[in-house]
């Protein structure tokens, strides 16, 4: 089924028709320098760029907006202080329901300036890295922007990572200053961020200062000469701090990928291109309107937090919501409660959150009005069509466009997404490329697949401003990871189908593709068939060795609470039948395993590589388990596997 654009929405939308989209898309592809030169004018430049693009594809070297000088913090903060004095820049939704704090543009500038002065006093200079290990508190935004202000490179590490993971990232980035908190309330838990930080930097002479945010009353041990309370340090400094005018290609931040496919990579983004791409995608993909209150639930530890919670909205002068809690605390109604309280107009979340809420039933949603919402967005994983329709019908009551947007840490911003006022949507498809983006599908031999109705490896043919420039300290790894499989094409690692209408459907990671009796099956399609069954909450599908087919299909599923008592035998039969019915006999699972939880990265993505190892009996070597959010789910999976063997 195709969902046409909403009539009322289209009338005020930035892109109102497919003709408008195609016109602008063609321009962005045919005259990219003109297009991006115009988009760059949305920013305030100290010195405008002399050139737009300077690329050397052989050396995998891309430079955007050469000669331009700008500052990301100035663009995100200073220039809005006069224009929007009374509007909040940030609405902080604290962990406990009903508790909010409004931070105006003026407050923001003042606090960012003070933190910037603290960093300088602790020896941070232009080009130095600062590691940030903080819960979702305002100081997190202040510190990132303070780094940008003085030209330091921030490296935010999600405050749910272990001490070892944090240490590894501190060592890799060479940060000498770490910013953390005494502890971090998150749902019913309190993350011991300071204790974890202590373990991470124990015996590490590299780290000279640890700045500690006082989030709660809890006292923590402070090491004299190394640890400093940030509030005390801030009180020593005034809020005025001059901005450093950075070259467009100067680094802005390092961010490690989620680690779904292996050891995380320290992706480097630069100032000009990243910021131009952030404001442009934020404006069109979320159809920015002047009164928007933008609620992105992502943690700042992920790229979505960087681009669509902080830099994109703030640089566009939009009020952004900083959500400290989780979507299921204290219950599955939390997001809608925040939406009503802050009058959010845009909600941007991930399929993992939607599935967790959906399984608890619609009553949690319907309890709240959600009237302020005008647009719903999702990214991070393929969204199962069933979940898309629920998001559209139940959450948005059919009023709001659903914007499923595909992208990666490395892409800086959205690459494939509908134009909310113009693009007819098909649930499960991220639809069409963003301006300046040229997706290419290639087969395993590297042959480009022309035309529609094809599927293969998703690559991007040309650079775009938001593209990561390198992997921190290891350009060779950058070339090998993204540019060696298919020469001169950026390889995303994702499989994709371009349907008869030219719409893009992410089929899953190419490493996870199942080759069943010579047929290639993407994980997304089989999983969505399972999730479409009324009793299934989540599903993950992996390949297992099979004598006849080469690869067999093994499905791991979790059930909705009201179906937990069903007979396992019957359920397994019903789910096999479900896949056979929806996709065909070829995809019928050989095994269905009912479990109570799936292994996920800390950003909520299903770790199929781990499930595959378990299902194949390779339980001794599960690979990098440090990215696993809840190590306890492994126990059940391993136990089940040992019973099967
Ligand atoms: P690593 O690269 O370390 O394995 P990761 O790929 O999970 O980790 P991210 O950059 O956070 O790290 O995730 C990007 C990936 O998420 C994409 O390559 C894609 O597989 C998936 N993804 C993101 N958005 C969507 C979407 N809208 N539809 C389908 N898949 C998506
Ligand atoms: Mg990746």
XYZ file of C-alpha atoms and ligand atoms in Angstrom:
677
model
C 0.000 0.000 0.000
C 1.168 3.509 -0.815
C 0.573 6.371 1.582
C 0.149 9.640 -0.302
C 1.523 12.836 1.256
C -0.847 14.507 3.728
C -2.768 17.264 2.052
C -2.725 19.813 4.856
C 0.917 19.142 5.541
C 1.959 19.660 1.950
C 0.576 23.190 1.815
C 3.170 24.598 4.187
C 5.937 22.115 3.436
C 9.319 23.202 2.163
C 9.058 20.728 -0.706
C 5.431 20.545 -1.767
C 5.431 18.207 -4.728
C 7.446 15.477 -6.377
C 8.156 17.903 -9.226
C 9.804 20.271 -6.751
C 11.818 17.428 -5.273
C 12.938 16.166 -8.664
C 13.854 19.627 -9.865
C 16.023 20.308 -6.864
C 17.448 16.776 -6.873
C 18.466 17.113 -10.517
C 20.128 20.413 -9.804
C 22.023 18.915 -6.863
C 23.367 16.144 -9.087
C 24.005 18.134 -12.254
C 25.369 21.274 -10.620
C 26.502 20.122 -7.173
C 28.818 23.064 -6.564
C 26.079 25.568 -7.245
C 23.621 23.610 -5.100
C 25.926 23.178 -2.096
C 27.282 26.703 -2.453
C 23.728 27.943 -2.000
C 23.042 25.617 0.912
C 26.227 26.823 2.620
C 24.727 30.290 2.804
C 22.438 29.101 5.593
C 25.499 29.292 7.839
C 27.364 32.319 9.085
C 30.927 32.285 7.751
C 33.731 34.409 9.067
C 35.245 34.019 5.632
C 33.121 32.487 2.864
C 34.516 29.450 1.041
C 36.646 30.071 -2.069
C 35.872 26.675 -3.575
C 32.999 24.270 -2.979
C 34.504 20.861 -3.670
C 38.008 19.626 -4.141
C 38.069 15.842 -4.409
C 40.764 13.321 -5.153
C 38.884 10.032 -5.363
C 42.090 8.040 -5.997
C 43.482 9.081 -2.652
C 40.036 9.028 -1.027
C 40.505 12.646 -0.096
C 37.549 15.026 -0.077
C 37.578 18.660 0.831
C 34.443 20.791 0.976
C 34.191 24.563 1.230
C 37.944 25.147 0.924
C 39.121 28.536 2.141
C 35.997 28.978 4.242
C 36.313 29.815 7.914
C 33.538 29.325 10.420
C 32.757 28.143 13.899
C 30.161 25.483 14.676
C 29.404 26.893 18.121
C 28.939 30.401 16.766
C 26.456 29.003 14.243
C 24.624 26.897 16.807
C 24.533 29.469 19.581
C 25.744 33.062 19.203
C 23.865 33.982 16.087
C 20.520 33.005 17.646
C 20.879 34.908 20.879
C 19.642 38.159 19.360
C 17.067 36.611 17.070
C 15.370 34.332 19.609
C 15.982 35.837 23.036
C 12.873 34.388 24.685
C 12.645 30.984 23.051
C 14.343 28.081 24.750
C 17.268 26.621 22.853
C 17.151 23.419 24.867
C 14.326 21.870 26.859
C 15.866 19.437 29.274
C 13.455 16.601 30.147
C 14.950 15.067 33.253
C 14.821 11.416 34.151
C 11.835 11.797 36.471
C 8.528 12.490 34.686
C 7.250 16.051 34.848
C 10.651 17.621 35.565
C 11.889 20.064 32.959
C 14.421 22.831 32.676
C 14.379 25.498 29.972
C 17.682 26.792 28.678
C 17.370 29.960 26.611
C 19.821 30.888 23.871
C 21.267 33.467 26.204
C 21.787 30.923 29.026
C 23.257 28.533 26.522
C 25.811 31.038 25.265
C 26.783 31.994 28.779
C 27.250 28.420 29.984
C 29.036 27.286 26.855
C 31.422 30.220 27.235
C 32.157 29.346 30.837
C 32.807 25.689 30.048
C 35.043 26.784 27.166
C 37.070 28.906 29.570
C 37.315 25.979 31.996
C 38.615 23.738 29.222
C 41.205 26.337 28.281
C 42.272 26.657 31.900
C 42.810 22.904 31.903
C 45.156 23.197 28.977
C 42.831 22.373 26.095
C 43.953 24.029 22.869
C 42.753 24.021 19.281
C 43.001 20.514 17.831
C 43.158 18.769 21.238
C 40.662 15.982 21.880
C 38.268 16.028 24.798
C 36.477 12.856 25.805
C 32.920 13.300 27.078
C 31.307 10.506 29.094
C 28.106 12.077 30.349
C 24.465 11.231 30.842
C 21.948 13.390 28.966
C 22.468 16.562 30.986
C 22.788 20.162 29.749
C 26.523 20.099 30.521
C 26.844 17.520 27.763
C 25.602 20.039 25.217
C 27.649 22.831 26.829
C 30.837 20.801 26.658
C 30.391 19.731 23.044
C 29.675 23.299 21.995
C 32.512 24.604 24.170
C 34.924 22.288 22.374
C 33.633 23.508 19.038
C 34.016 27.088 20.240
C 37.725 26.794 21.006
C 38.491 24.379 18.167
C 38.927 21.288 20.317
C 37.695 17.939 18.960
C 35.042 16.238 21.044
C 34.690 12.520 21.350
C 31.425 11.625 23.045
C 31.230 8.129 24.483
C 27.757 6.851 25.377
C 27.497 6.769 29.182
C 26.464 3.156 29.262
C 29.745 1.794 27.997
C 32.004 -0.158 30.327
C 35.266 1.152 31.747
C 37.237 -0.931 29.234
C 35.312 0.468 26.275
C 35.762 3.994 27.576
C 39.464 3.474 28.187
C 39.938 2.078 24.700
C 38.266 5.154 23.196
C 40.246 7.571 25.381
C 43.473 5.905 24.323
C 42.506 5.836 20.668
C 41.596 9.525 20.570
C 44.493 10.663 22.765
C 42.240 12.849 24.928
C 43.918 14.477 27.941
C 40.700 15.778 29.472
C 37.693 13.652 30.378
C 34.325 15.166 31.295
C 32.015 12.941 33.322
C 29.377 13.122 36.086
C 29.181 11.802 39.627
C 26.370 9.540 38.473
C 23.664 9.410 35.828
C 20.005 8.607 36.538
C 18.615 6.618 33.632
C 15.212 5.040 34.030
C 15.141 3.112 37.295
C 18.950 2.878 37.347
C 21.725 5.209 38.329
C 24.758 4.732 36.138
C 27.946 5.084 38.182
C 29.656 7.265 35.607
C 32.386 8.554 37.920
C 33.291 5.110 39.244
C 33.413 3.783 35.680
C 35.527 6.770 34.627
C 37.915 6.134 37.518
C 38.437 2.570 36.341
C 38.832 3.733 32.768
C 41.604 6.253 33.482
C 43.237 4.322 36.323
C 46.997 4.518 35.840
C 46.597 6.431 32.599
C 48.989 9.386 32.749
C 47.581 10.627 29.442
C 44.463 11.937 31.206
C 45.450 15.027 33.185
C 42.065 16.451 34.167
C 38.726 14.841 34.917
C 35.898 17.370 35.127
C 32.922 16.066 37.076
C 29.345 17.273 36.626
C 27.331 17.214 39.846
C 24.145 15.578 38.573
C 22.936 14.210 41.916
C 23.688 14.778 45.576
C 25.773 11.629 45.763
C 29.350 12.172 46.816
C 32.101 10.416 44.916
C 35.822 10.106 45.609
C 37.777 12.901 43.931
C 41.466 12.462 43.188
C 43.348 15.609 44.168
C 45.067 17.344 41.265
C 43.182 15.300 38.677
C 39.453 15.501 39.451
C 37.543 18.804 39.514
C 33.866 19.580 40.068
C 32.709 21.304 36.907
C 30.308 23.660 38.717
C 33.152 24.928 40.917
C 35.425 25.341 37.925
C 32.696 27.175 36.005
C 32.145 29.590 38.863
C 35.735 30.784 38.405
C 35.103 31.918 34.849
C 32.928 34.379 33.022
C 30.751 33.464 30.074
C 32.586 35.442 27.448
C 34.949 33.370 25.375
C 36.078 34.321 21.891
C 35.385 31.840 19.109
C 38.149 30.198 17.136
C 37.576 30.658 13.408
C 38.149 27.190 12.048
C 39.019 26.135 8.512
C 36.134 24.237 6.942
C 38.165 21.023 6.948
C 39.334 21.337 10.557
C 38.068 18.395 12.651
C 34.879 18.945 14.640
C 34.465 15.586 16.337
C 35.356 11.942 16.530
C 32.557 9.459 17.072
C 32.793 5.709 17.336
C 30.293 3.617 15.340
C 27.811 1.385 17.179
C 29.808 -1.791 16.683
C 27.027 -3.886 15.117
C 29.466 -5.537 12.759
C 32.666 -5.590 14.816
C 35.158 -3.318 16.508
C 33.886 0.287 16.478
C 35.605 2.766 14.178
C 36.563 6.286 15.270
C 34.880 8.258 12.534
C 36.124 11.826 11.986
C 33.836 14.652 10.906
C 35.031 18.104 9.901
C 33.492 21.494 10.505
C 32.145 23.075 7.320
C 30.828 20.110 5.379
C 29.285 18.443 8.406
C 27.514 21.588 9.500
C 26.207 22.487 6.032
C 24.925 18.942 5.653
C 23.360 18.936 9.133
C 21.379 22.134 8.629
C 20.327 21.218 5.094
C 19.084 17.734 5.964
C 17.459 18.952 9.164
C 15.607 21.602 7.185
C 14.256 19.326 4.429
C 13.955 15.859 5.981
C 12.153 17.159 9.067
C 10.490 19.941 7.101
C 11.691 22.590 9.518
C 9.101 25.189 10.527
C 9.787 28.279 12.648
C 7.769 27.127 15.667
C 9.199 23.622 15.798
C 10.008 21.865 19.032
C 12.266 19.075 17.884
C 12.249 15.944 20.039
C 14.913 13.456 19.067
C 15.148 10.637 21.602
C 18.600 9.457 20.546
C 21.410 9.550 23.047
C 24.156 12.060 22.301
C 26.547 9.127 22.221
C 25.309 8.307 18.716
C 25.466 10.250 15.475
C 21.718 10.883 15.573
C 22.231 12.807 18.802
C 25.063 14.841 17.301
C 23.315 15.776 14.074
C 19.595 15.902 14.889
C 19.552 16.705 18.576
C 22.409 19.181 18.761
C 24.041 20.655 15.684
C 21.233 20.501 13.089
C 18.413 21.958 15.199
C 20.545 24.479 17.087
C 22.355 25.756 14.012
C 18.906 26.195 12.441
C 17.688 28.077 15.517
C 15.235 25.342 16.515
C 14.266 24.429 20.086
C 15.580 20.961 20.820
C 14.618 18.492 23.562
C 17.315 16.785 25.615
C 15.742 13.638 27.051
C 17.539 12.119 29.997
C 15.328 9.074 30.469
C 14.294 6.070 28.411
C 11.040 5.496 26.454
C 9.750 2.873 28.897
C 10.337 4.742 32.162
C 8.248 4.777 34.261
C 6.033 3.139 31.640
C 5.541 2.881 27.882
C 3.647 6.185 27.828
C 6.701 8.298 28.604
C 7.450 9.647 25.129
C 3.870 10.830 24.623
C 3.881 12.443 28.021
C 6.989 14.422 27.090
C 5.467 15.253 23.702
C 2.405 16.734 25.427
C 4.390 18.519 28.126
C 6.835 20.270 25.801
C 4.414 20.470 22.836
C 6.835 18.658 20.564
C 6.088 19.060 16.865
C 8.603 16.530 15.567
C 9.353 13.183 17.168
C 12.399 11.257 15.985
C 13.078 7.841 17.511
C 14.322 4.360 16.602
C 12.526 1.121 15.680
C 13.859 -0.568 18.816
C 12.041 2.016 20.972
C 8.868 1.758 18.907
C 8.813 -2.033 19.210
C 9.331 -1.814 22.967
C 6.387 0.586 23.292
C 4.126 -1.176 20.815
C 4.326 -4.482 22.670
C 2.880 -2.832 25.786
C -0.366 -1.994 23.990
C -2.034 1.142 22.624
C -3.530 2.343 25.903
C -0.216 3.965 26.834
C -0.318 6.007 23.663
C -3.975 6.932 23.716
C -3.743 8.235 27.248
C -1.975 11.335 25.862
C -3.212 13.825 23.297
C -0.146 14.063 20.984
C -1.914 16.954 19.281
C 1.234 19.043 18.880
C 2.934 16.423 16.685
C 3.119 17.069 12.975
C 5.915 14.725 11.874
C 7.199 11.313 13.006
C 10.642 10.018 12.121
C 12.554 6.776 12.566
C 16.145 5.675 11.930
C 18.775 3.266 13.130
C 17.453 -0.003 11.780
C 15.009 -1.066 9.107
C 11.528 -0.293 10.417
C 9.227 -3.293 10.028
C 6.199 -2.291 7.914
C 3.924 -3.433 10.728
C 5.666 -1.034 13.105
C 5.594 1.758 10.499
C 1.823 1.399 10.164
C 1.372 1.432 13.923
C 3.500 4.579 14.161
C 1.416 6.157 11.403
C -2.064 4.990 12.434
C -1.920 4.866 16.209
C 0.735 7.391 17.227
C 0.136 9.880 14.414
C -3.588 9.077 13.992
C -2.982 9.174 10.254
C -2.216 12.901 10.444
C 1.562 12.931 10.480
C 3.950 11.833 7.772
C 6.297 9.041 8.855
C 9.862 9.747 7.787
C 11.968 6.590 7.777
C 15.468 7.884 7.109
C 18.529 5.796 6.289
C 22.089 6.844 7.082
C 25.190 6.005 9.121
C 27.715 7.476 11.539
C 30.014 7.842 8.553
C 27.491 9.759 6.456
C 27.052 12.544 9.022
C 23.404 13.034 8.101
C 20.492 11.438 6.276
C 21.169 10.030 2.782
C 17.851 8.371 1.920
C 14.471 9.659 3.122
C 11.114 10.895 1.885
C 10.318 14.598 1.574
C 7.548 14.724 4.176
C 5.261 17.007 2.201
C 5.755 15.382 -1.161
C 6.921 11.775 -1.280
C 4.314 8.989 -1.346
C 5.513 6.444 1.232
C 5.733 2.668 1.279
C 6.087 1.289 4.819
C 9.529 -0.267 5.206
C 11.201 1.778 2.481
C 13.320 4.848 3.237
C 12.156 5.885 -0.263
C 14.421 8.215 -2.279
C 17.856 9.840 -2.070
C 18.429 13.206 -0.452
C 19.789 16.087 -2.519
C 23.309 15.504 -3.780
C 23.219 11.801 -2.941
C 23.718 9.270 -5.710
C 23.020 5.721 -4.510
C 24.376 2.911 -6.671
C 23.646 -0.792 -6.359
C 26.408 -3.180 -7.389
C 26.606 -6.944 -7.491
C 29.317 -8.890 -5.689
C 31.607 -8.613 -8.706
C 31.305 -4.853 -8.642
C 29.069 -4.518 -11.685
C 26.733 -1.582 -11.408
C 23.085 -2.678 -11.519
C 21.191 -0.265 -13.720
C 17.468 0.350 -13.742
C 14.767 -0.560 -11.294
C 13.764 -3.859 -9.758
C 17.331 -4.790 -8.753
C 19.068 -5.536 -5.499
C 22.684 -5.580 -4.400
C 25.321 -3.823 -2.345
C 24.417 -0.253 -1.525
C 27.172 2.194 -2.491
C 27.281 5.958 -2.923
C 28.856 7.227 -6.118
C 30.064 10.666 -5.162
C 31.024 12.538 -2.057
C 28.550 14.701 -0.137
C 29.462 17.415 2.378
C 28.522 15.411 5.485
C 30.751 12.478 4.634
C 33.304 11.411 7.262
C 36.772 12.274 6.010
C 38.772 9.560 7.686
C 39.055 7.178 10.608
C 40.915 8.979 13.372
C 44.619 8.288 13.010
C 44.124 5.544 10.447
C 43.319 6.743 6.946
C 44.381 3.393 5.541
C 41.603 1.690 7.528
C 39.180 4.266 6.132
C 40.212 3.395 2.582
C 40.093 -0.323 3.261
C 36.727 -0.255 5.026
C 34.822 1.950 2.619
C 36.690 2.210 -0.681
C 38.468 -1.081 -1.354
C 35.565 -3.448 -1.953
C 34.277 -1.445 -4.930
C 36.872 1.003 -6.279
C 35.821 4.649 -6.317
C 32.493 3.870 -4.649
C 31.709 4.450 -0.999
C 30.530 1.045 0.245
C 27.951 1.240 3.019
C 27.983 -2.417 4.098
C 24.210 -2.556 3.686
C 22.244 -4.573 1.183
C 19.464 -2.819 -0.682
C 16.728 -3.316 -3.227
C 15.574 -0.645 -5.685
C 11.992 -1.479 -6.526
C 10.021 -0.886 -9.701
C 9.372 2.725 -8.713
C 13.001 3.423 -7.857
C 12.364 3.277 -4.100
C 15.184 2.026 -1.881
C 14.634 -0.777 0.627
C 17.446 -1.637 3.032
C 17.478 -5.431 3.191
C 19.983 -5.712 6.054
C 23.766 -5.847 6.416
C 25.383 -7.643 3.511
C 27.385 -9.724 6.003
C 24.079 -11.048 7.330
C 22.548 -12.010 3.966
C 21.284 -15.613 3.854
C 22.023 -17.698 0.802
C 19.296 -20.336 0.921
C 19.476 -22.859 -1.923
C 21.048 -20.171 -4.080
C 18.435 -17.548 -3.194
C 19.660 -14.465 -1.409
C 17.438 -13.431 1.454
C 17.868 -10.185 3.355
C 17.312 -10.368 7.086
C 14.894 -7.423 7.115
C 12.271 -9.080 4.942
C 12.090 -12.297 6.953
C 12.118 -10.419 10.249
C 9.321 -8.137 9.130
C 7.231 -11.142 8.111
C 7.622 -12.459 11.655
C 6.908 -9.115 13.310
C 3.705 -8.922 11.262
C 2.413 -11.878 13.304
C 0.198 -10.634 16.120
C 2.136 -12.399 18.856
C 5.659 -11.319 17.886
C 7.335 -8.286 19.449
C 10.763 -8.566 17.807
C 12.596 -10.919 15.499
C 16.150 -11.536 14.347
C 17.060 -13.940 11.593
C 20.449 -15.556 10.942
C 21.859 -18.263 8.690
C 22.875 -21.716 9.954
C 24.625 -24.492 8.054
C 22.146 -26.799 6.304
C 23.024 -30.009 4.468
C 20.691 -29.531 1.556
C 20.107 -25.800 1.278
C 23.629 -24.673 2.112
C 22.205 -22.158 4.536
C 19.142 -22.667 6.681
C 17.102 -19.969 8.372
C 17.147 -19.636 12.142
C 14.737 -17.107 13.648
C 14.982 -15.722 17.153
C 11.765 -14.096 18.335
C 10.446 -12.371 21.420
C 6.700 -12.426 22.121
C 4.299 -9.731 23.255
C 3.390 -10.090 26.937
C -0.134 -11.397 26.313
C 1.198 -14.275 24.202
C 3.868 -15.501 26.561
C 1.728 -18.379 27.786
C 1.022 -19.816 24.343
C 2.245 -23.340 23.625
C 5.779 -23.116 22.248
C 5.251 -25.938 19.775
C 2.160 -24.325 18.295
C 3.794 -20.946 18.209
C 6.837 -22.232 16.346
C 4.591 -23.910 13.814
C 2.504 -20.780 13.400
C 5.559 -18.595 12.863
C 7.054 -20.913 10.263
C 3.704 -20.850 8.494
C 3.631 -17.060 8.773
C 6.938 -16.657 6.895
C 5.983 -19.287 4.327
C 2.732 -17.439 3.729
C 4.200 -13.912 3.543
C 7.424 -14.555 1.622
C 7.258 -18.102 0.311
C 8.520 -21.596 1.122
C 12.140 -20.656 0.428
C 12.251 -18.395 3.473
C 10.527 -20.776 5.897
C 12.631 -20.888 9.058
C 14.258 -24.221 9.817
C 14.356 -23.226 13.449
C 12.299 -20.810 15.485
C 13.712 -19.982 18.879
C 11.493 -18.166 21.338
C 13.591 -16.074 23.695
C 12.926 -13.353 26.232
C 15.414 -10.839 24.823
C 17.669 -10.257 21.815
C 21.300 -9.156 22.056
C 21.609 -5.518 21.028
C 24.237 -2.841 20.745
C 24.014 -0.062 23.262
C 22.285 2.001 20.602
C 19.570 -0.643 20.384
C 20.522 -2.460 17.182
C 20.166 -6.223 16.972
C 23.555 -7.995 17.009
C 22.989 -10.672 14.407
C 26.672 -11.581 14.204
C 26.440 -12.793 17.799
C 23.207 -14.694 17.218
C 24.720 -16.363 14.174
C 27.680 -17.610 16.187
C 25.365 -18.970 18.858
C 23.053 -20.656 16.370
C 26.057 -22.218 14.630
C 27.366 -23.542 17.939
C 30.467 -21.320 17.840
C 29.805 -20.164 21.355
C 33.472 -20.010 22.343
C 34.209 -17.108 20.052
C 31.430 -14.525 20.105
C 33.649 -11.681 18.887
C 33.633 -8.215 20.432
C 31.018 -8.414 23.195
C 31.845 -4.967 24.604
C 29.170 -3.333 22.478
C 26.469 -5.551 23.988
C 23.894 -3.552 25.967
C 22.692 -6.291 28.321
C 25.196 -9.096 28.684
C 22.595 -11.111 30.635
C 20.581 -11.915 27.496
C 23.516 -14.039 26.352
C 23.057 -16.467 29.232
C 19.607 -17.532 28.137
C 20.701 -17.849 24.513
C 23.737 -19.929 25.399
C 21.734 -22.150 27.705
C 19.109 -22.750 25.053
C 21.845 -23.563 22.547
C 23.501 -26.073 24.865
C 20.163 -27.848 25.273
C 19.770 -28.089 21.521
C 23.216 -29.568 20.943
P 29.312 -0.625 12.980
O 29.549 0.173 11.747
O 30.329 -0.404 14.044
O 29.019 -2.066 12.709
P 26.617 0.431 12.974
O 26.688 0.286 11.495
O 25.435 -0.196 13.667
O 27.962 -0.077 13.671
P 25.710 3.156 12.908
O 26.519 4.054 12.056
O 25.130 3.707 14.163
O 26.633 1.972 13.354
O 24.510 2.552 12.101
C 24.337 2.676 10.709
C 23.583 1.479 10.185
O 22.270 1.413 10.768
C 23.332 1.483 8.714
O 24.446 1.023 7.998
C 22.119 0.560 8.586
O 22.509 -0.797 8.612
C 21.337 0.864 9.844
N 20.272 1.857 9.577
C 20.240 3.126 10.008
N 19.087 3.743 9.642
C 18.368 2.836 8.956
C 17.088 2.858 8.297
N 16.306 3.923 8.313
N 16.696 1.730 7.669
C 17.486 0.633 7.661
N 18.678 0.549 8.259
C 19.125 1.635 8.913
Mg 28.253 0.619 10.203
